[in-house]
Amino acid sequence: MTTTITSPLRAPGSARLRQRRRTLLLCLFTLALLVTLTAVGLSTGELSIPPLTALRALFGFGDSGDVLVVQQFRAPRVLAALIAGAGLAVSGALLQRLFRNPLASPDVVGVTGGASFGAVLLLALGASQLLVPLAALGGGLIAAGLLGAFAWRSRAAVGRLVLVGLAVQSGLAAAVNLMIVRFPAELASSALQWTTGSLYGRTWTEIWVGGGTITVALTAVLLLDRRVAVLDLGDDSAGGLGLRPDRARLQLLLLAITLASLAAALTGPVGFVALAVPHLVRFLAGPPTPATLALCGLLGAVLLLGADLTVLHLLPIAGLPVGAMTATLGAPWLLVLMIRQGRPMNRSTR
């Protein structure tokens, strides 16, 4: 399942110019869609509020009832979807380039499972929810360590990392289920709700802690994208250009784990956003560049917010978590990707 992701450094000048224009248009379109969905998220619900009134209420102006509904209930949920969706999508894009495998994503290689393990363990022990991001990050790093121990130390092929990651993910999911069953019901109930992958009940404190860190990590990834492009050329070429491949790869891997773990802390284990969005961006905009990475973030935010609004307002089942929606859409997508990767003619993502 090893693949080659085309480096933008190898593209001819005219092709790069056309790609920049196409990516810019896609970014503008996605940004407009994001603004529209945000307005829908702030104004729609049991109490319908006109979009402009909802926007004023977001900044504390207007009727006190509107301000309470928008600021305390709708805005944290919308922002959590936007931030977590962007973090998951960029993390997936980064992992797919580092592993050179289109099936690599946090929820496939076990990082999301590790974040779930850390967060559920903390919740089941009755600790403060303010520590959930730290616990999720610790769990994600443990999962990455297990992946390295089982795969890299045994010199497994890059393609087999995905299979090892699936095994790590399954093992950690079993550990999470065991904790939920064994811990007292009053402690396990909050952990069980978190594992469904829901944006319900998000608070401003969670947004500031988790969302702020994700925003910093996203900025760092965009600033370091040039290093990813150099790594795409191969370790020998990267070394010739003055880059230390192992050190750069470790830095980028830590950023990807941080993004995925903190996104999981904010929303629970929401699957397949990190897997699907980078593929969609490569299909629409071409080989990876800093602009396509930004497009990944925008599209991930739109996808997660759109999925949450769908389960909130369009589906007849009340209380359905957004994780169920993304899993329903993502499972067939993963099967199609695995089938494509099994065909000799499709050894490339482009």
CSV table of C-alpha atoms in Angstrom, one decimal:
chain,number,residue,atom,x,y,z
A,1,MET,CA,0.0,0.0,0.0
A,2,THR,CA,3.0,2.3,-0.3
A,3,THR,CA,2.3,5.3,-2.4
A,4,THR,CA,4.0,8.4,-3.8
A,5,ILE,CA,2.5,11.8,-3.2
A,6,THR,CA,3.6,14.3,-5.9
A,7,SER,CA,5.8,17.0,-4.6
A,8,PRO,CA,4.9,20.6,-5.6
A,9,LEU,CA,8.7,21.2,-6.0
A,10,ARG,CA,8.6,18.9,-9.0
A,11,ALA,CA,5.7,20.6,-10.8
A,12,PRO,CA,6.4,22.9,-13.8
A,13,GLY,CA,5.9,26.6,-13.4
A,14,SER,CA,2.7,26.9,-15.5
A,15,ALA,CA,1.1,24.0,-13.7
A,16,ARG,CA,1.9,25.6,-10.3
A,17,LEU,CA,0.4,28.8,-11.4
A,18,ARG,CA,-2.8,27.1,-12.5
A,19,GLN,CA,-3.0,25.2,-9.3
A,20,ARG,CA,-2.5,28.4,-7.2
A,21,ARG,CA,-5.5,30.0,-9.0
A,22,ARG,CA,-7.7,26.9,-8.6
A,23,THR,CA,-6.7,26.5,-4.9
A,24,LEU,CA,-7.4,30.2,-4.3
A,25,LEU,CA,-10.9,29.9,-5.8
A,26,LEU,CA,-11.6,26.8,-3.8
A,27,CYS,CA,-10.4,28.5,-0.6
A,28,LEU,CA,-12.7,31.5,-1.2
A,29,PHE,CA,-15.7,29.2,-2.0
A,30,THR,CA,-15.1,27.0,1.1
A,31,LEU,CA,-14.7,30.1,3.3
A,32,ALA,CA,-18.0,31.5,2.0
A,33,LEU,CA,-19.6,28.1,2.8
A,34,LEU,CA,-18.0,28.1,6.3
A,35,VAL,CA,-19.5,31.6,7.0
A,36,THR,CA,-22.9,30.5,5.8
A,37,LEU,CA,-22.9,27.3,7.9
A,38,THR,CA,-21.7,29.3,10.9
A,39,ALA,CA,-24.7,31.7,10.5
A,40,VAL,CA,-27.0,28.7,10.3
A,41,GLY,CA,-25.5,27.2,13.4
A,42,LEU,CA,-25.9,30.4,15.4
A,43,SER,CA,-29.4,31.2,14.2
A,44,THR,CA,-31.1,27.8,13.9
A,45,GLY,CA,-32.7,25.8,16.8
A,46,GLU,CA,-35.8,25.6,18.9
A,47,LEU,CA,-35.6,29.3,19.2
A,48,SER,CA,-35.1,30.7,15.7
A,49,ILE,CA,-33.0,33.9,15.5
A,50,PRO,CA,-32.4,36.0,12.4
A,51,PRO,CA,-28.7,35.6,11.3
A,52,LEU,CA,-27.8,39.3,11.8
A,53,THR,CA,-29.5,39.3,15.2
A,54,ALA,CA,-27.6,36.2,16.1
A,55,LEU,CA,-24.3,37.8,15.0
A,56,ARG,CA,-25.1,40.9,17.2
A,57,ALA,CA,-26.0,38.6,20.1
A,58,LEU,CA,-22.7,36.8,19.7
A,59,PHE,CA,-20.9,40.0,20.7
A,60,GLY,CA,-23.4,40.8,23.5
A,61,PHE,CA,-25.8,43.1,21.7
A,62,GLY,CA,-29.5,42.8,21.5
A,63,ASP,CA,-32.1,40.9,23.6
A,64,SER,CA,-30.7,39.2,26.7
A,65,GLY,CA,-32.4,35.9,25.8
A,66,ASP,CA,-30.8,35.9,22.4
A,67,VAL,CA,-27.4,36.7,23.9
A,68,LEU,CA,-27.8,33.8,26.4
A,69,VAL,CA,-28.8,31.3,23.7
A,70,VAL,CA,-26.1,32.3,21.2
A,71,GLN,CA,-23.2,32.9,23.6
A,72,GLN,CA,-23.7,30.0,26.0
A,73,PHE,CA,-25.1,27.2,23.8
A,74,ARG,CA,-24.7,27.7,20.1
A,75,ALA,CA,-21.4,29.5,19.7
A,76,PRO,CA,-19.3,27.1,21.7
A,77,ARG,CA,-20.7,24.2,19.7
A,78,VAL,CA,-20.1,25.9,16.4
A,79,LEU,CA,-16.6,26.9,17.3
A,80,ALA,CA,-15.7,23.4,18.6
A,81,ALA,CA,-16.9,21.9,15.3
A,82,LEU,CA,-14.8,24.4,13.2
A,83,ILE,CA,-11.6,24.1,15.3
A,84,ALA,CA,-11.8,20.3,15.7
A,85,GLY,CA,-12.6,19.8,12.0
A,86,ALA,CA,-9.7,21.9,10.9
A,87,GLY,CA,-7.3,20.2,13.3
A,88,LEU,CA,-8.4,16.7,12.2
A,89,ALA,CA,-8.1,17.4,8.5
A,90,VAL,CA,-4.7,19.0,8.7
A,91,SER,CA,-3.5,16.2,11.0
A,92,GLY,CA,-4.6,13.6,8.4
A,93,ALA,CA,-3.0,15.5,5.5
A,94,LEU,CA,0.3,15.7,7.5
A,95,LEU,CA,0.3,12.0,8.4
A,96,GLN,CA,-0.5,10.9,4.8
A,97,ARG,CA,2.5,12.8,3.6
A,98,LEU,CA,4.9,11.7,6.3
A,99,PHE,CA,3.9,8.0,6.0
A,100,ARG,CA,3.5,8.4,2.2
A,101,ASN,CA,0.3,6.4,2.5
A,102,PRO,CA,-3.2,7.7,1.7
A,103,LEU,CA,-4.8,5.4,4.3
A,104,ALA,CA,-2.8,7.0,7.1
A,105,SER,CA,-5.0,9.2,9.4
A,106,PRO,CA,-5.2,9.6,13.2
A,107,ASP,CA,-8.2,7.4,13.5
A,108,VAL,CA,-6.6,4.6,11.4
A,109,VAL,CA,-3.1,4.5,12.9
A,110,GLY,CA,-4.3,4.6,16.5
A,111,VAL,CA,-3.7,8.2,17.6
A,112,THR,CA,-7.5,8.9,18.1
A,113,GLY,CA,-7.8,5.6,20.0
A,114,GLY,CA,-4.9,6.7,22.3
A,115,ALA,CA,-6.5,10.1,22.9
A,116,SER,CA,-9.8,8.4,23.8
A,117,PHE,CA,-8.0,6.0,26.2
A,118,GLY,CA,-6.3,8.9,28.0
A,119,ALA,CA,-9.5,11.1,28.2
A,120,VAL,CA,-11.8,8.2,29.3
A,121,LEU,CA,-9.3,7.1,31.9
A,122,LEU,CA,-9.3,10.7,33.3
A,123,LEU,CA,-13.1,11.0,33.2
A,124,ALA,CA,-13.6,7.6,34.8
A,125,LEU,CA,-11.3,8.5,37.6
A,126,GLY,CA,-13.4,11.6,38.3
A,127,ALA,CA,-10.7,14.2,37.6
A,128,SER,CA,-11.5,17.7,36.3
A,129,GLN,CA,-12.6,17.9,32.7
A,130,LEU,CA,-10.1,20.8,32.3
A,131,LEU,CA,-7.4,18.1,32.2
A,132,VAL,CA,-9.0,16.2,29.3
A,133,PRO,CA,-6.8,17.9,26.6
A,134,LEU,CA,-3.7,16.9,28.5
A,135,ALA,CA,-4.9,13.4,29.1
A,136,ALA,CA,-5.9,13.0,25.4
A,137,LEU,CA,-2.5,14.3,24.3
A,138,GLY,CA,-0.8,11.8,26.6
A,139,GLY,CA,-2.9,9.0,25.2
A,140,GLY,CA,-2.1,10.0,21.6
A,141,LEU,CA,1.6,10.0,22.4
A,142,ILE,CA,1.3,6.6,24.0
A,143,ALA,CA,-0.5,5.3,20.9
A,144,ALA,CA,2.3,6.7,18.7
A,145,GLY,CA,4.8,5.1,20.9
A,146,LEU,CA,3.1,1.7,20.5
A,147,LEU,CA,3.0,2.2,16.8
A,148,GLY,CA,6.7,2.8,16.7
A,149,ALA,CA,7.4,-0.1,19.0
A,150,PHE,CA,5.4,-2.6,16.9
A,151,ALA,CA,6.1,-1.3,13.4
A,152,TRP,CA,9.2,0.7,13.1
A,153,ARG,CA,11.4,-1.3,15.4
A,154,SER,CA,10.4,-4.5,13.5
A,155,ARG,CA,11.3,-2.7,10.3
A,156,ALA,CA,7.7,-3.0,9.0
A,157,ALA,CA,7.1,-1.6,5.5
A,158,VAL,CA,5.4,1.8,5.4
A,159,GLY,CA,2.2,0.2,4.0
A,160,ARG,CA,2.0,-2.2,6.9
A,161,LEU,CA,2.0,0.7,9.4
A,162,VAL,CA,-1.7,1.1,8.7
A,163,LEU,CA,-2.4,-2.5,9.6
A,164,VAL,CA,-0.4,-2.1,12.8
A,165,GLY,CA,-2.2,1.1,13.5
A,166,LEU,CA,-5.6,-0.6,13.1
A,167,ALA,CA,-4.4,-3.2,15.6
A,168,VAL,CA,-3.3,-0.5,18.1
A,169,GLN,CA,-6.6,1.3,17.6
A,170,SER,CA,-8.6,-1.9,18.2
A,171,GLY,CA,-6.7,-2.7,21.3
A,172,LEU,CA,-7.1,0.7,22.8
A,173,ALA,CA,-10.8,0.7,22.0
A,174,ALA,CA,-11.2,-2.6,23.9
A,175,ALA,CA,-9.4,-1.0,26.8
A,176,VAL,CA,-11.8,2.0,26.7
A,177,ASN,CA,-14.8,-0.4,26.7
A,178,LEU,CA,-13.3,-2.3,29.6
A,179,MET,CA,-12.9,0.9,31.7
A,180,ILE,CA,-16.5,1.9,31.0
A,181,VAL,CA,-17.8,-1.5,32.1
A,182,ARG,CA,-15.6,-1.8,35.2
A,183,PHE,CA,-15.9,1.8,36.6
A,184,PRO,CA,-18.8,2.9,38.7
A,185,ALA,CA,-21.9,3.9,36.7
A,186,GLU,CA,-21.9,7.5,37.9
A,187,LEU,CA,-18.3,8.0,36.7
A,188,ALA,CA,-18.5,5.8,33.6
A,189,SER,CA,-21.6,7.6,32.2
A,190,SER,CA,-19.8,10.8,31.4
A,191,ALA,CA,-17.0,8.8,29.8
A,192,LEU,CA,-19.5,6.8,27.7
A,193,GLN,CA,-21.1,10.0,26.5
A,194,TRP,CA,-17.7,11.4,25.4
A,195,THR,CA,-16.9,8.2,23.4
A,196,THR,CA,-19.8,8.7,21.1
A,197,GLY,CA,-18.1,11.7,19.4
A,198,SER,CA,-20.5,14.5,20.2
A,199,LEU,CA,-20.3,18.3,20.3
A,200,TYR,CA,-23.1,18.6,22.8
A,201,GLY,CA,-22.4,20.7,25.9
A,202,ARG,CA,-19.1,22.3,24.9
A,203,THR,CA,-18.0,25.2,27.1
A,204,TRP,CA,-16.0,28.3,26.5
A,205,THR,CA,-13.3,27.0,28.8
A,206,GLU,CA,-12.8,23.9,26.6
A,207,ILE,CA,-12.7,26.2,23.5
A,208,TRP,CA,-10.0,28.4,25.0
A,209,VAL,CA,-7.8,25.6,26.2
A,210,GLY,CA,-8.2,23.0,23.4
A,211,GLY,CA,-9.0,25.4,20.6
A,212,GLY,CA,-6.3,27.8,21.4
A,213,THR,CA,-3.6,25.1,21.4
A,214,ILE,CA,-5.0,23.7,18.1
A,215,THR,CA,-4.8,27.1,16.5
A,216,VAL,CA,-1.2,27.5,17.6
A,217,ALA,CA,-0.4,24.0,16.2
A,218,LEU,CA,-2.1,24.7,12.9
A,219,THR,CA,0.0,27.9,12.5
A,220,ALA,CA,3.1,25.9,13.2
A,221,VAL,CA,2.2,23.3,10.6
A,222,LEU,CA,1.6,26.0,8.0
A,223,LEU,CA,5.0,27.6,8.8
A,224,LEU,CA,6.8,24.2,8.5
A,225,ASP,CA,5.1,23.0,5.3
A,226,ARG,CA,8.2,23.8,3.3
A,227,ARG,CA,10.0,21.1,5.4
A,228,VAL,CA,7.3,18.6,4.4
A,229,ALA,CA,7.8,19.4,0.8
A,230,VAL,CA,11.5,18.8,1.1
A,231,LEU,CA,10.9,15.5,2.9
A,232,ASP,CA,8.7,14.5,-0.1
A,233,LEU,CA,11.8,14.5,-2.2
A,234,GLY,CA,13.4,11.7,-0.2
A,235,ASP,CA,15.8,11.6,2.7
A,236,ASP,CA,18.9,11.8,0.6
A,237,SER,CA,17.7,14.9,-1.2
A,238,ALA,CA,16.5,16.5,2.0
A,239,GLY,CA,19.9,15.9,3.6
A,240,GLY,CA,21.5,17.5,0.6
A,241,LEU,CA,19.4,20.6,1.1
A,242,GLY,CA,20.5,20.9,4.7
A,243,LEU,CA,17.5,19.4,6.4
A,244,ARG,CA,17.9,16.6,9.0
A,245,PRO,CA,15.1,14.2,7.9
A,246,ASP,CA,14.6,12.3,11.2
A,247,ARG,CA,14.5,15.4,13.3
A,248,ALA,CA,12.1,17.2,10.9
A,249,ARG,CA,9.9,14.1,10.6
A,250,LEU,CA,9.7,13.8,14.4
A,251,GLN,CA,8.7,17.5,14.8
A,252,LEU,CA,6.0,17.2,12.2
A,253,LEU,CA,4.7,13.9,13.6
A,254,LEU,CA,4.4,15.5,17.1
A,255,LEU,CA,2.4,18.3,15.6
A,256,ALA,CA,0.1,15.9,13.8
A,257,ILE,CA,-0.4,13.9,17.0
A,258,THR,CA,-1.1,17.1,19.0
A,259,LEU,CA,-3.7,18.3,16.5
A,260,ALA,CA,-5.6,15.0,16.4
A,261,SER,CA,-5.4,14.4,20.2
A,262,LEU,CA,-6.7,17.9,21.1
A,263,ALA,CA,-9.4,17.7,18.5
A,264,ALA,CA,-10.5,14.4,20.1
A,265,ALA,CA,-10.5,16.1,23.5
A,266,LEU,CA,-12.8,18.7,22.1
A,267,THR,CA,-15.3,16.5,20.3
A,268,GLY,CA,-14.6,12.9,21.3
A,269,PRO,CA,-13.5,10.3,18.8
A,270,VAL,CA,-15.0,11.7,15.5
A,271,GLY,CA,-13.8,9.4,12.7
A,272,PHE,CA,-12.9,9.7,9.0
A,273,VAL,CA,-12.7,13.5,8.8
A,274,ALA,CA,-8.9,13.3,8.9
A,275,LEU,CA,-9.0,10.5,6.3
A,276,ALA,CA,-11.4,11.8,3.8
A,277,VAL,CA,-10.7,15.5,3.6
A,278,PRO,CA,-7.0,15.3,2.3
A,279,HIS,CA,-8.2,13.0,-0.5
A,280,LEU,CA,-10.9,15.4,-1.5
A,281,VAL,CA,-8.5,18.3,-1.5
A,282,ARG,CA,-6.0,16.4,-3.6
A,283,PHE,CA,-8.8,15.5,-6.0
A,284,LEU,CA,-10.0,19.1,-6.3
A,285,ALA,CA,-6.8,21.2,-6.0
A,286,GLY,CA,-3.9,18.9,-6.9
A,287,PRO,CA,-0.6,18.1,-5.2
A,288,PRO,CA,0.0,19.4,-1.7
A,289,THR,CA,1.2,23.0,-1.1
A,290,PRO,CA,0.8,25.4,1.8
A,291,ALA,CA,-2.4,26.7,0.1
A,292,THR,CA,-3.9,23.2,-0.2
A,293,LEU,CA,-3.0,22.6,3.5
A,294,ALA,CA,-5.0,25.7,4.4
A,295,LEU,CA,-7.8,24.4,2.2
A,296,CYS,CA,-7.7,21.1,4.1
A,297,GLY,CA,-8.3,23.0,7.3
A,298,LEU,CA,-11.2,25.0,5.9
A,299,LEU,CA,-12.8,21.9,4.3
A,300,GLY,CA,-12.4,19.9,7.5
A,301,ALA,CA,-14.2,22.7,9.5
A,302,VAL,CA,-17.0,22.8,6.9
A,303,LEU,CA,-17.4,19.0,6.9
A,304,LEU,CA,-17.6,18.6,10.7
A,305,LEU,CA,-19.9,21.6,11.2
A,306,GLY,CA,-22.1,20.5,8.2
A,307,ALA,CA,-22.4,17.0,9.7
A,308,ASP,CA,-23.3,18.4,13.1
A,309,LEU,CA,-26.0,20.7,11.7
A,310,THR,CA,-27.4,17.7,9.7
A,311,VAL,CA,-27.8,15.5,12.8
A,312,LEU,CA,-29.2,18.5,14.7
A,313,HIS,CA,-31.8,19.7,12.2
A,314,LEU,CA,-32.3,17.3,9.3
A,315,LEU,CA,-32.3,13.8,10.7
A,316,PRO,CA,-35.4,12.5,12.5
A,317,ILE,CA,-33.4,10.8,15.2
A,318,ALA,CA,-33.0,13.2,18.2
A,319,GLY,CA,-29.7,13.2,20.1
A,320,LEU,CA,-27.6,11.4,17.4
A,321,PRO,CA,-23.9,12.3,17.9
A,322,VAL,CA,-22.0,13.8,15.0
A,323,GLY,CA,-19.5,10.9,15.3
A,324,ALA,CA,-22.2,8.5,14.1
A,325,MET,CA,-22.8,10.7,11.0
A,326,THR,CA,-19.1,10.9,10.0
A,327,ALA,CA,-18.6,7.2,10.6
A,328,THR,CA,-21.6,6.4,8.4
A,329,LEU,CA,-20.1,8.5,5.6
A,330,GLY,CA,-16.5,7.5,6.2
A,331,ALA,CA,-16.8,3.7,6.4
A,332,PRO,CA,-17.7,3.2,2.7
A,333,TRP,CA,-15.0,5.8,1.9
A,334,LEU,CA,-12.3,3.7,3.7
A,335,LEU,CA,-13.4,0.5,1.9
A,336,VAL,CA,-13.2,2.2,-1.5
A,337,LEU,CA,-9.7,3.5,-0.7
A,338,MET,CA,-8.5,0.0,0.4
A,339,ILE,CA,-9.9,-1.6,-2.7
A,340,ARG,CA,-8.2,1.1,-4.9
A,341,GLN,CA,-4.9,0.6,-3.1
A,342,GLY,CA,-5.1,-3.1,-3.8
A,343,ARG,CA,-5.0,-2.5,-7.6
A,344,PRO,CA,-1.5,-2.3,-9.1
A,345,MET,CA,-2.5,0.5,-11.4
A,346,ASN,CA,-3.4,2.8,-8.4
A,347,ARG,CA,-0.2,2.9,-6.6
A,348,SER,CA,-0.2,6.7,-6.5
A,349,THR,CA,-2.5,9.2,-4.8
A,350,ARG,CA,-2.3,11.4,-7.9
